[in-house]
mmCIF file of C-alpha atoms and ligand atoms in Angstrom:
data_model
loop_
_atom_site.group_PDB
_atom_site.id
_atom_site.type_symbol
_atom_site.label_atom_id
_atom_site.label_comp_id
_atom_site.label_asym_id
_atom_site.label_seq_id
_atom_site.Cartn_x
_atom_site.Cartn_y
_atom_site.Cartn_z
ATOM 1 C CA UNK A 1 9.176 -18.777 -11.758
ATOM 2 C CA UNK A 2 10.565 -15.800 -13.753
ATOM 3 C CA UNK A 3 13.262 -16.184 -16.211
ATOM 4 C CA UNK A 4 14.309 -12.675 -15.610
ATOM 5 C CA UNK A 5 13.223 -9.855 -13.714
ATOM 6 C CA UNK A 6 14.288 -6.053 -14.600
ATOM 7 C CA UNK A 7 14.523 -3.812 -11.438
ATOM 8 C CA UNK A 8 13.810 -0.203 -12.732
ATOM 9 C CA UNK A 9 12.373 1.838 -15.476
ATOM 10 C CA UNK A 10 14.814 4.317 -16.733
ATOM 11 C CA UNK A 11 16.721 3.997 -19.962
ATOM 12 C CA UNK A 12 18.615 0.854 -18.693
ATOM 13 C CA UNK A 13 15.606 -0.877 -17.548
ATOM 14 C CA UNK A 14 13.279 -0.379 -20.705
ATOM 15 C CA UNK A 15 16.116 -1.222 -23.002
ATOM 16 C CA UNK A 16 17.011 -4.631 -21.176
ATOM 17 C CA UNK A 17 13.010 -4.871 -21.304
ATOM 18 C CA UNK A 18 12.861 -4.659 -25.093
ATOM 19 C CA UNK A 19 15.766 -6.870 -25.546
ATOM 20 C CA UNK A 20 14.660 -9.835 -23.313
ATOM 21 C CA UNK A 21 11.221 -9.844 -24.760
ATOM 22 C CA UNK A 22 12.286 -9.985 -28.349
ATOM 23 C CA UNK A 23 14.396 -12.985 -26.959
ATOM 24 C CA UNK A 24 11.095 -14.547 -25.718
ATOM 25 C CA UNK A 25 12.101 -14.293 -22.148
ATOM 26 C CA UNK A 26 9.032 -13.013 -21.060
ATOM 27 C CA UNK A 27 10.509 -10.338 -18.672
ATOM 28 C CA UNK A 28 8.997 -8.915 -15.751
ATOM 29 C CA UNK A 29 10.100 -5.528 -15.060
ATOM 30 C CA UNK A 30 9.385 -3.622 -11.810
ATOM 31 C CA UNK A 31 9.047 0.143 -12.542
ATOM 32 C CA UNK A 32 9.704 1.607 -9.029
ATOM 33 C CA UNK A 33 7.945 4.568 -7.777
ATOM 34 C CA UNK A 34 9.248 7.108 -10.232
ATOM 35 C CA UNK A 35 8.464 5.318 -13.478
ATOM 36 C CA UNK A 36 10.860 6.546 -16.145
ATOM 37 C CA UNK A 37 13.471 7.421 -13.682
ATOM 38 C CA UNK A 38 15.637 10.499 -13.601
ATOM 39 C CA UNK A 39 14.986 11.517 -17.373
ATOM 40 C CA UNK A 40 11.411 12.347 -16.463
ATOM 41 C CA UNK A 41 12.903 15.360 -14.472
ATOM 42 C CA UNK A 42 14.899 16.721 -17.171
ATOM 43 C CA UNK A 43 13.432 18.821 -19.773
ATOM 44 C CA UNK A 44 14.555 18.532 -23.341
ATOM 45 C CA UNK A 45 17.159 15.865 -24.035
ATOM 46 C CA UNK A 46 19.237 17.096 -26.844
ATOM 47 C CA UNK A 47 21.611 14.370 -27.151
ATOM 48 C CA UNK A 48 20.043 11.110 -27.649
ATOM 49 C CA UNK A 49 20.885 10.066 -31.027
ATOM 50 C CA UNK A 50 17.836 9.930 -33.493
ATOM 51 C CA UNK A 51 15.882 13.081 -32.425
ATOM 52 C CA UNK A 52 17.655 15.966 -34.170
ATOM 53 C CA UNK A 53 15.562 18.633 -32.529
ATOM 54 C CA UNK A 54 15.618 16.955 -29.095
ATOM 55 C CA UNK A 55 12.955 15.132 -27.262
ATOM 56 C CA UNK A 56 11.407 15.666 -23.812
ATOM 57 C CA UNK A 57 12.422 13.069 -21.207
ATOM 58 C CA UNK A 58 9.274 11.870 -20.291
ATOM 59 C CA UNK A 59 8.165 11.381 -24.056
ATOM 60 C CA UNK A 60 11.356 9.272 -24.816
ATOM 61 C CA UNK A 61 10.587 7.284 -21.618
ATOM 62 C CA UNK A 62 7.095 6.583 -22.558
ATOM 63 C CA UNK A 63 8.280 5.808 -26.065
ATOM 64 C CA UNK A 64 10.753 3.353 -24.585
ATOM 65 C CA UNK A 65 7.968 1.756 -22.348
ATOM 66 C CA UNK A 66 5.510 1.442 -25.227
ATOM 67 C CA UNK A 67 8.249 -0.357 -27.149
ATOM 68 C CA UNK A 68 8.807 -2.800 -24.382
ATOM 69 C CA UNK A 69 5.319 -3.563 -23.855
ATOM 70 C CA UNK A 70 4.705 -4.145 -27.753
ATOM 71 C CA UNK A 71 6.877 -6.748 -27.466
ATOM 72 C CA UNK A 72 5.350 -8.297 -24.244
ATOM 73 C CA UNK A 73 7.151 -7.104 -21.366
ATOM 74 C CA UNK A 74 5.037 -7.389 -18.294
ATOM 75 C CA UNK A 75 5.137 -4.300 -16.091
ATOM 76 C CA UNK A 76 4.413 -4.098 -12.464
ATOM 77 C CA UNK A 77 3.693 -0.319 -11.990
ATOM 78 C CA UNK A 78 4.727 1.843 -9.026
ATOM 79 C CA UNK A 79 5.841 -1.259 -7.274
ATOM 80 C CA UNK A 80 9.137 -1.254 -5.339
ATOM 81 C CA UNK A 81 11.437 -3.938 -4.567
ATOM 82 C CA UNK A 82 11.741 -4.127 -0.824
ATOM 83 C CA UNK A 83 14.628 -6.581 -0.373
ATOM 84 C CA UNK A 84 16.171 -9.260 -2.385
ATOM 85 C CA UNK A 85 17.954 -12.365 -1.347
ATOM 86 C CA UNK A 86 20.736 -13.573 -3.895
ATOM 87 C CA UNK A 87 22.086 -16.011 -1.621
ATOM 88 C CA UNK A 88 20.643 -19.152 -3.460
ATOM 89 C CA UNK A 89 18.854 -20.001 -6.918
ATOM 90 C CA UNK A 90 15.937 -19.015 -7.418
ATOM 91 C CA UNK A 91 16.715 -15.521 -6.651
ATOM 92 C CA UNK A 92 13.988 -13.966 -4.254
ATOM 93 C CA UNK A 93 12.550 -10.327 -4.282
ATOM 94 C CA UNK A 94 10.301 -9.182 -1.858
ATOM 95 C CA UNK A 95 7.880 -6.392 -4.152
ATOM 96 C CA UNK A 96 5.137 -5.055 -2.162
ATOM 97 C CA UNK A 97 5.256 -7.441 0.412
ATOM 98 C CA UNK A 98 5.098 -10.461 -1.967
ATOM 99 C CA UNK A 99 8.145 -12.744 -2.739
ATOM 100 C CA UNK A 100 8.769 -13.345 -6.516
ATOM 101 C CA UNK A 101 11.477 -16.065 -7.491
ATOM 102 C CA UNK A 102 13.325 -15.671 -10.508
ATOM 103 C CA UNK A 103 16.237 -17.358 -12.311
ATOM 104 C CA UNK A 104 18.091 -14.010 -13.214
ATOM 105 C CA UNK A 105 17.640 -10.420 -12.507
ATOM 106 C CA UNK A 106 18.884 -7.320 -14.217
ATOM 107 C CA UNK A 107 19.382 -4.297 -11.672
ATOM 108 C CA UNK A 108 18.815 -1.071 -13.172
ATOM 109 C CA UNK A 109 17.775 0.914 -10.472
ATOM 110 C CA UNK A 110 19.589 4.209 -11.318
ATOM 111 C CA UNK A 111 20.501 7.127 -8.988
ATOM 112 C CA UNK A 112 18.856 9.549 -6.824
ATOM 113 C CA UNK A 113 19.383 13.247 -6.057
ATOM 114 C CA UNK A 114 22.126 14.072 -3.736
ATOM 115 C CA UNK A 115 21.612 16.450 -1.066
ATOM 116 C CA UNK A 116 23.530 19.428 0.299
ATOM 117 C CA UNK A 117 23.281 18.140 3.981
ATOM 118 C CA UNK A 118 23.165 21.899 5.256
ATOM 119 C CA UNK A 119 21.236 23.087 8.016
ATOM 120 C CA UNK A 120 17.645 24.084 6.604
ATOM 121 C CA UNK A 121 17.658 21.884 3.341
ATOM 122 C CA UNK A 122 15.800 19.066 4.695
ATOM 123 C CA UNK A 123 13.765 21.280 6.708
ATOM 124 C CA UNK A 124 12.579 23.581 3.771
ATOM 125 C CA UNK A 125 12.121 20.620 1.107
ATOM 126 C CA UNK A 126 8.978 21.471 -0.655
ATOM 127 C CA UNK A 127 8.781 24.740 1.123
ATOM 128 C CA UNK A 128 11.197 26.358 -1.536
ATOM 129 C CA UNK A 129 13.927 23.574 -1.512
ATOM 130 C CA UNK A 130 13.702 21.370 -4.602
ATOM 131 C CA UNK A 131 15.478 18.945 -6.707
ATOM 132 C CA UNK A 132 13.809 19.331 -9.976
ATOM 133 C CA UNK A 133 13.481 22.582 -11.930
ATOM 134 C CA UNK A 134 11.158 20.777 -14.499
ATOM 135 C CA UNK A 135 9.002 19.283 -11.846
ATOM 136 C CA UNK A 136 8.596 22.689 -9.685
ATOM 137 C CA UNK A 137 10.008 25.648 -11.558
ATOM 138 C CA UNK A 138 6.428 26.761 -12.856
ATOM 139 C CA UNK A 139 4.989 26.897 -9.263
ATOM 140 C CA UNK A 140 3.449 30.589 -8.619
ATOM 141 C CA UNK A 141 5.966 30.984 -5.469
ATOM 142 C CA UNK A 142 8.900 31.089 -7.958
ATOM 143 C CA UNK A 143 7.760 33.277 -10.711
ATOM 144 C CA UNK A 144 9.308 36.638 -11.093
ATOM 145 C CA UNK A 145 11.416 35.762 -7.782
ATOM 146 C CA UNK A 146 15.207 35.544 -7.644
ATOM 147 C CA UNK A 147 16.084 31.657 -7.461
ATOM 148 C CA UNK A 148 19.227 29.797 -6.427
ATOM 149 C CA UNK A 149 20.640 26.997 -8.221
ATOM 150 C CA UNK A 150 23.705 25.062 -6.674
ATOM 151 C CA UNK A 151 25.972 22.893 -8.704
ATOM 152 C CA UNK A 152 28.517 23.215 -11.744
ATOM 153 C CA UNK A 153 27.537 20.234 -13.625
ATOM 154 C CA UNK A 154 25.289 19.622 -16.830
ATOM 155 C CA UNK A 155 22.169 19.324 -14.406
ATOM 156 C CA UNK A 156 22.816 22.539 -12.837
ATOM 157 C CA UNK A 157 23.059 24.433 -16.012
ATOM 158 C CA UNK A 158 20.246 22.751 -17.303
ATOM 159 C CA UNK A 159 18.213 23.630 -14.225
ATOM 160 C CA UNK A 160 19.268 27.333 -14.480
ATOM 161 C CA UNK A 161 18.408 27.878 -18.008
ATOM 162 C CA UNK A 162 15.103 26.233 -17.524
ATOM 163 C CA UNK A 163 14.373 28.600 -14.630
ATOM 164 C CA UNK A 164 15.173 31.848 -16.476
ATOM 165 C CA UNK A 165 11.587 31.241 -18.180
ATOM 166 C CA UNK A 166 10.070 32.006 -14.714
ATOM 167 C CA UNK A 167 12.525 33.799 -12.507
ATOM 168 C CA UNK A 168 13.525 37.519 -12.107
ATOM 169 C CA UNK A 169 17.076 36.293 -11.714
ATOM 170 C CA UNK A 170 18.910 32.879 -11.152
ATOM 171 C CA UNK A 171 21.973 32.653 -9.056
ATOM 172 C CA UNK A 172 24.214 29.799 -9.989
ATOM 173 C CA UNK A 173 26.178 28.912 -6.868
ATOM 174 C CA UNK A 174 29.272 26.763 -7.644
ATOM 175 C CA UNK A 175 32.181 25.629 -5.341
ATOM 176 C CA UNK A 176 34.890 26.380 -8.366
ATOM 177 C CA UNK A 177 35.440 28.909 -10.449
ATOM 178 C CA UNK A 178 34.703 27.315 -13.586
ATOM 179 C CA UNK A 179 31.733 24.702 -14.591
ATOM 180 C CA UNK A 180 32.035 21.042 -14.850
ATOM 181 C CA UNK A 181 29.229 20.813 -17.409
ATOM 182 C CA UNK A 182 29.847 20.297 -21.188
ATOM 183 C CA UNK A 183 31.190 23.015 -23.076
ATOM 184 C CA UNK A 184 28.100 23.762 -25.100
ATOM 185 C CA UNK A 185 26.030 23.754 -22.056
ATOM 186 C CA UNK A 186 28.457 25.786 -19.875
ATOM 187 C CA UNK A 187 28.645 28.679 -22.758
ATOM 188 C CA UNK A 188 24.857 28.785 -23.231
ATOM 189 C CA UNK A 189 24.255 29.144 -19.639
ATOM 190 C CA UNK A 190 27.069 31.873 -18.909
ATOM 191 C CA UNK A 191 25.718 33.804 -22.003
ATOM 192 C CA UNK A 192 22.219 33.992 -20.391
ATOM 193 C CA UNK A 193 21.806 37.483 -19.044
ATOM 194 C CA UNK A 194 19.413 36.284 -16.539
ATOM 195 C CA UNK A 195 21.694 33.675 -14.973
ATOM 196 C CA UNK A 196 24.491 35.163 -12.398
ATOM 197 C CA UNK A 197 27.239 32.896 -11.569
ATOM 198 C CA UNK A 198 28.354 33.050 -7.923
ATOM 199 C CA UNK A 199 32.048 31.345 -8.258
ATOM 200 C CA UNK A 200 33.950 29.297 -5.425
ATOM 201 C CA UNK A 201 31.164 29.650 -3.066
ATOM 202 C CA UNK A 202 29.222 27.069 -1.031
ATOM 203 C CA UNK A 203 25.729 27.020 0.512
ATOM 204 C CA UNK A 204 26.074 27.040 4.275
ATOM 205 C CA UNK A 205 22.632 27.336 5.210
ATOM 206 C CA UNK A 206 19.200 27.590 3.603
ATOM 207 C CA UNK A 207 17.511 30.581 5.336
ATOM 208 C CA UNK A 208 14.596 30.633 6.719
ATOM 209 C CA UNK A 209 13.632 27.716 9.113
ATOM 210 C CA UNK A 210 11.613 30.034 11.585
ATOM 211 C CA UNK A 211 9.404 31.484 8.704
ATOM 212 C CA UNK A 212 8.827 27.674 7.560
ATOM 213 C CA UNK A 213 9.657 28.933 3.658
ATOM 214 C CA UNK A 214 13.115 29.810 1.970
ATOM 215 C CA UNK A 215 13.801 33.274 1.964
ATOM 216 C CA UNK A 216 17.546 33.135 0.989
ATOM 217 C CA UNK A 217 20.791 31.435 1.575
ATOM 218 C CA UNK A 218 23.799 32.050 3.236
ATOM 219 C CA UNK A 219 26.915 31.293 1.487
ATOM 220 C CA UNK A 220 30.833 31.413 2.086
ATOM 221 C CA UNK A 221 33.553 32.354 -0.556
ATOM 222 C CA UNK A 222 35.522 29.212 -0.178
ATOM 223 C CA UNK A 223 38.782 31.204 -1.431
ATOM 224 C CA UNK A 224 38.276 34.558 0.532
ATOM 225 C CA UNK A 225 36.114 32.919 3.476
ATOM 226 C CA UNK A 226 33.809 35.924 3.228
ATOM 227 C CA UNK A 227 30.003 35.101 4.030
ATOM 228 C CA UNK A 228 26.983 36.712 2.807
ATOM 229 C CA UNK A 229 23.342 36.088 2.066
ATOM 230 C CA UNK A 230 21.123 35.833 -1.328
ATOM 231 C CA UNK A 231 17.610 36.566 -1.132
ATOM 232 C CA UNK A 232 15.661 33.893 -2.926
ATOM 233 C CA UNK A 233 12.446 32.413 -3.093
ATOM 234 C CA UNK A 234 13.772 28.864 -4.162
ATOM 235 C CA UNK A 235 16.587 26.848 -3.816
ATOM 236 C CA UNK A 236 17.119 24.382 -6.715
ATOM 237 C CA UNK A 237 20.090 21.830 -5.805
ATOM 238 C CA UNK A 238 21.733 19.955 -8.411
ATOM 239 C CA UNK A 239 24.935 18.534 -6.917
ATOM 240 C CA UNK A 240 24.847 15.024 -8.619
ATOM 241 C CA UNK A 241 23.590 11.905 -7.743
ATOM 242 C CA UNK A 242 23.908 8.546 -5.415
ATOM 243 C CA UNK A 243 23.150 5.106 -6.774
ATOM 244 C CA UNK A 244 19.892 3.451 -5.366
ATOM 245 C CA UNK A 245 21.736 0.319 -4.270
ATOM 246 C CA UNK A 246 20.976 0.223 -0.709
ATOM 247 C CA UNK A 247 18.968 -2.765 -0.881
ATOM 248 C CA UNK A 248 21.792 -4.835 -2.613
ATOM 249 C CA UNK A 249 24.100 -3.815 0.400
ATOM 250 C CA UNK A 250 26.162 -6.660 1.433
ATOM 251 C CA UNK A 251 24.894 -9.021 -1.432
ATOM 252 C CA UNK A 252 26.229 -7.148 -4.637
ATOM 253 C CA UNK A 253 29.884 -5.939 -4.580
ATOM 254 C CA UNK A 254 29.985 -2.017 -4.804
ATOM 255 C CA UNK A 255 32.252 0.925 -4.587
ATOM 256 C CA UNK A 256 32.336 2.992 -1.659
ATOM 257 C CA UNK A 257 29.941 5.452 -3.144
ATOM 258 C CA UNK A 258 27.432 2.740 -3.901
ATOM 259 C CA UNK A 259 28.047 1.967 -7.422
ATOM 260 C CA UNK A 260 27.753 -1.875 -8.260
ATOM 261 C CA UNK A 261 30.897 -3.298 -9.417
ATOM 262 C CA UNK A 262 30.749 -5.172 -12.991
ATOM 263 C CA UNK A 263 32.796 -8.049 -13.922
ATOM 264 C CA UNK A 264 32.671 -9.016 -17.517
ATOM 265 C CA UNK A 265 30.170 -7.119 -19.338
ATOM 266 C CA UNK A 266 27.395 -6.584 -17.057
ATOM 267 C CA UNK A 267 27.872 -9.392 -14.691
ATOM 268 C CA UNK A 268 27.964 -8.786 -11.003
ATOM 269 C CA UNK A 269 29.572 -10.841 -8.172
ATOM 270 C CA UNK A 270 26.791 -13.143 -8.349
ATOM 271 C CA UNK A 271 26.293 -15.398 -11.244
ATOM 272 C CA UNK A 272 22.886 -14.636 -12.752
ATOM 273 C CA UNK A 273 22.539 -10.940 -11.495
ATOM 274 C CA UNK A 274 23.494 -8.254 -14.111
ATOM 275 C CA UNK A 275 23.456 -4.519 -13.826
ATOM 276 C CA UNK A 276 23.041 -1.534 -15.941
ATOM 277 C CA UNK A 277 22.822 2.110 -16.098
ATOM 278 C CA UNK A 278 23.425 4.773 -13.541
ATOM 279 C CA UNK A 279 23.675 2.469 -10.695
ATOM 280 C CA UNK A 280 26.805 0.625 -12.131
ATOM 281 C CA UNK A 281 28.139 3.593 -13.803
ATOM 282 C CA UNK A 282 30.017 6.554 -11.893
ATOM 283 C CA UNK A 283 31.658 7.573 -15.330
ATOM 284 C CA UNK A 284 29.475 8.369 -18.324
ATOM 285 C CA UNK A 285 26.217 8.462 -16.624
ATOM 286 C CA UNK A 286 24.230 9.227 -20.090
ATOM 287 C CA UNK A 287 20.926 8.323 -21.377
ATOM 288 C CA UNK A 288 22.534 6.492 -24.108
ATOM 289 C CA UNK A 289 25.213 4.756 -22.072
ATOM 290 C CA UNK A 290 22.566 3.530 -19.770
ATOM 291 C CA UNK A 291 20.596 2.101 -22.708
ATOM 292 C CA UNK A 292 23.488 0.522 -24.293
ATOM 293 C CA UNK A 293 24.128 -0.962 -20.815
ATOM 294 C CA UNK A 294 20.716 -2.143 -20.715
ATOM 295 C CA UNK A 295 21.225 -3.820 -23.837
ATOM 296 C CA UNK A 296 24.505 -5.567 -22.792
ATOM 297 C CA UNK A 297 22.749 -6.905 -19.669
ATOM 298 C CA UNK A 298 19.971 -8.410 -21.639
ATOM 299 C CA UNK A 299 22.159 -10.322 -24.045
ATOM 300 C CA UNK A 300 24.407 -11.568 -20.934
ATOM 301 C CA UNK A 301 21.032 -12.500 -19.458
ATOM 302 C CA UNK A 302 19.973 -14.458 -22.376
ATOM 303 C CA UNK A 303 23.244 -16.100 -22.724
ATOM 304 C CA UNK A 304 23.627 -16.938 -19.331
ATOM 305 C CA UNK A 305 19.927 -18.917 -19.108
ATOM 306 C CA UNK A 306 20.756 -20.391 -22.252
ATOM 307 C CA UNK A 307 23.735 -21.840 -20.482
ATOM 308 C CA UNK A 308 21.758 -23.467 -17.531
ATOM 309 C CA UNK A 309 19.801 -25.437 -19.984
HETATM 310 P P1 NAP B 1 27.857 16.106 -11.892
HETATM 311 O O1 NAP B 1 28.209 16.127 -13.336
HETATM 312 O O2 NAP B 1 28.507 14.864 -10.986
HETATM 313 O O3 NAP B 1 28.139 17.552 -11.294
HETATM 314 C C1 NAP B 1 27.820 17.788 -10.004
HETATM 315 C C2 NAP B 1 28.075 19.108 -9.625
HETATM 316 O O4 NAP B 1 27.528 19.364 -8.189
HETATM 317 C C3 NAP B 1 29.472 19.420 -9.500
HETATM 318 O O5 NAP B 1 30.135 20.744 -10.329
HETATM 319 C C4 NAP B 1 30.058 19.503 -8.234
HETATM 320 O O6 NAP B 1 31.235 20.137 -8.030
HETATM 321 C C5 NAP B 1 28.941 19.874 -7.533
HETATM 322 N N1 NAP B 1 28.935 19.467 -6.216
HETATM 323 C C6 NAP B 1 28.845 18.083 -5.747
HETATM 324 N N2 NAP B 1 28.749 18.109 -4.330
HETATM 325 C C7 NAP B 1 28.467 19.361 -3.886
HETATM 326 C C8 NAP B 1 28.202 19.583 -2.656
HETATM 327 N N3 NAP B 1 28.147 18.800 -1.561
HETATM 328 N N4 NAP B 1 28.176 21.054 -2.606
HETATM 329 C C9 NAP B 1 28.187 21.780 -3.609
HETATM 330 N N5 NAP B 1 28.521 21.356 -4.908
HETATM 331 C C10 NAP B 1 28.581 20.034 -5.201
HETATM 332 O O7 NAP B 1 26.236 15.552 -11.816
HETATM 333 P P2 NAP B 1 25.386 16.374 -12.754
HETATM 334 O O8 NAP B 1 25.046 17.690 -13.380
HETATM 335 O O9 NAP B 1 23.821 15.686 -12.082
HETATM 336 O O10 NAP B 1 25.431 15.084 -13.879
HETATM 337 C C11 NAP B 1 25.251 13.751 -13.771
HETATM 338 C C12 NAP B 1 25.645 13.197 -15.448
HETATM 339 O O11 NAP B 1 24.419 13.239 -15.918
HETATM 340 C C13 NAP B 1 26.924 13.860 -15.751
HETATM 341 O O12 NAP B 1 27.623 12.839 -16.645
HETATM 342 C C14 NAP B 1 26.293 14.570 -16.842
HETATM 343 O O13 NAP B 1 26.802 15.153 -18.010
HETATM 344 C C15 NAP B 1 25.091 14.088 -17.160
HETATM 345 N N6 NAP B 1 23.717 14.928 -17.604
HETATM 346 C C16 NAP B 1 23.616 15.338 -19.066
HETATM 347 C C17 NAP B 1 22.813 16.228 -19.197
HETATM 348 C C18 NAP B 1 22.513 16.517 -20.889
HETATM 349 O O14 NAP B 1 23.574 16.194 -21.568
HETATM 350 N N7 NAP B 1 21.495 17.034 -21.394
HETATM 351 C C19 NAP B 1 21.785 16.791 -18.294
HETATM 352 C C20 NAP B 1 21.943 16.778 -17.090
HETATM 353 C C21 NAP B 1 23.020 15.475 -16.727
HETATM 354 P P3 NAP B 1 32.673 19.813 -8.817
HETATM 355 O O15 NAP B 1 32.763 20.366 -9.918
HETATM 356 O O16 NAP B 1 33.553 20.574 -7.762
HETATM 357 O O17 NAP B 1 32.898 18.318 -8.353
#
């Protein structure tokens, strides 16, 4: 039986692995199908302390993984937890069809991209609709073409700035008249001559399903009610995230939006199950806070296991 199983391989998961490994708990980490989590879809991370010139998201995650491995973390790559049973101890996790028993579990499953939910979005996914500029921005179909980014947060600004390397023009469509992003990011974005903000506007439809390829978006100004179209070769959706907590529904207490509710420290409603990172944090959602939460969950798990003896 496992002492501690960590579900997830973002900042929270790797940090929990480093700490539990160094506490001699011999942790098993299940990476999920996107090892490294959301940070692997960003470009340079400029606000993680210790890297004065920034660090690429993938590099930061690789470093954390190597550090966790060095202390003996066992890693189950590309595996996915299909279901969990927290109703009695030991906890049971079904991973790729096999059941793993564990005394304690750290849930660090992160969050996934939120969708717009408009006509054409799903139909044209990977045919011009994407959720990751660093993954797809350099594709030939987007080069020297007008592109649309939807959203007004740090992600949207980051995506828009990154895409100016390839696009002829980037339209930043936001439903308000100012950006939600951090000040430095917002100022940098609005100062970029290739980025054209389209304020107070929402995308009503991604065009064109009949051509089986994105040719534009139909937008509506929510103040004036006017509608119009923007011709573009790609739509980059950056409207936030939803926690990946579906498999814990009915077992872990969570908010309406699906964020796991924490009690004292990283404790969930089930003794022995701890949560960390974006799946349990709707407020800060930063790489560094996720890492901090992973550390807290590891220490909580260690103390909880010690209390069993
Ligand atoms: P976010 O801060 O939640 O922003 C989401 C944006 O999408 C908001 O502007 C929101 O509009 C808009 N939006 C949401 N639903 C929409 C819809 N259905 N249609 C149109 N627009 C919609 O998400 P995020 O930008 O992904 O950032 C998440 C967290 O990660 C934040 O804490 C952020 O600071 C952090 N982050 C940091 C960095 C960095 O520091 N390098 C980079 C990326 C992300 P409203 O403004 O109207 O709500």
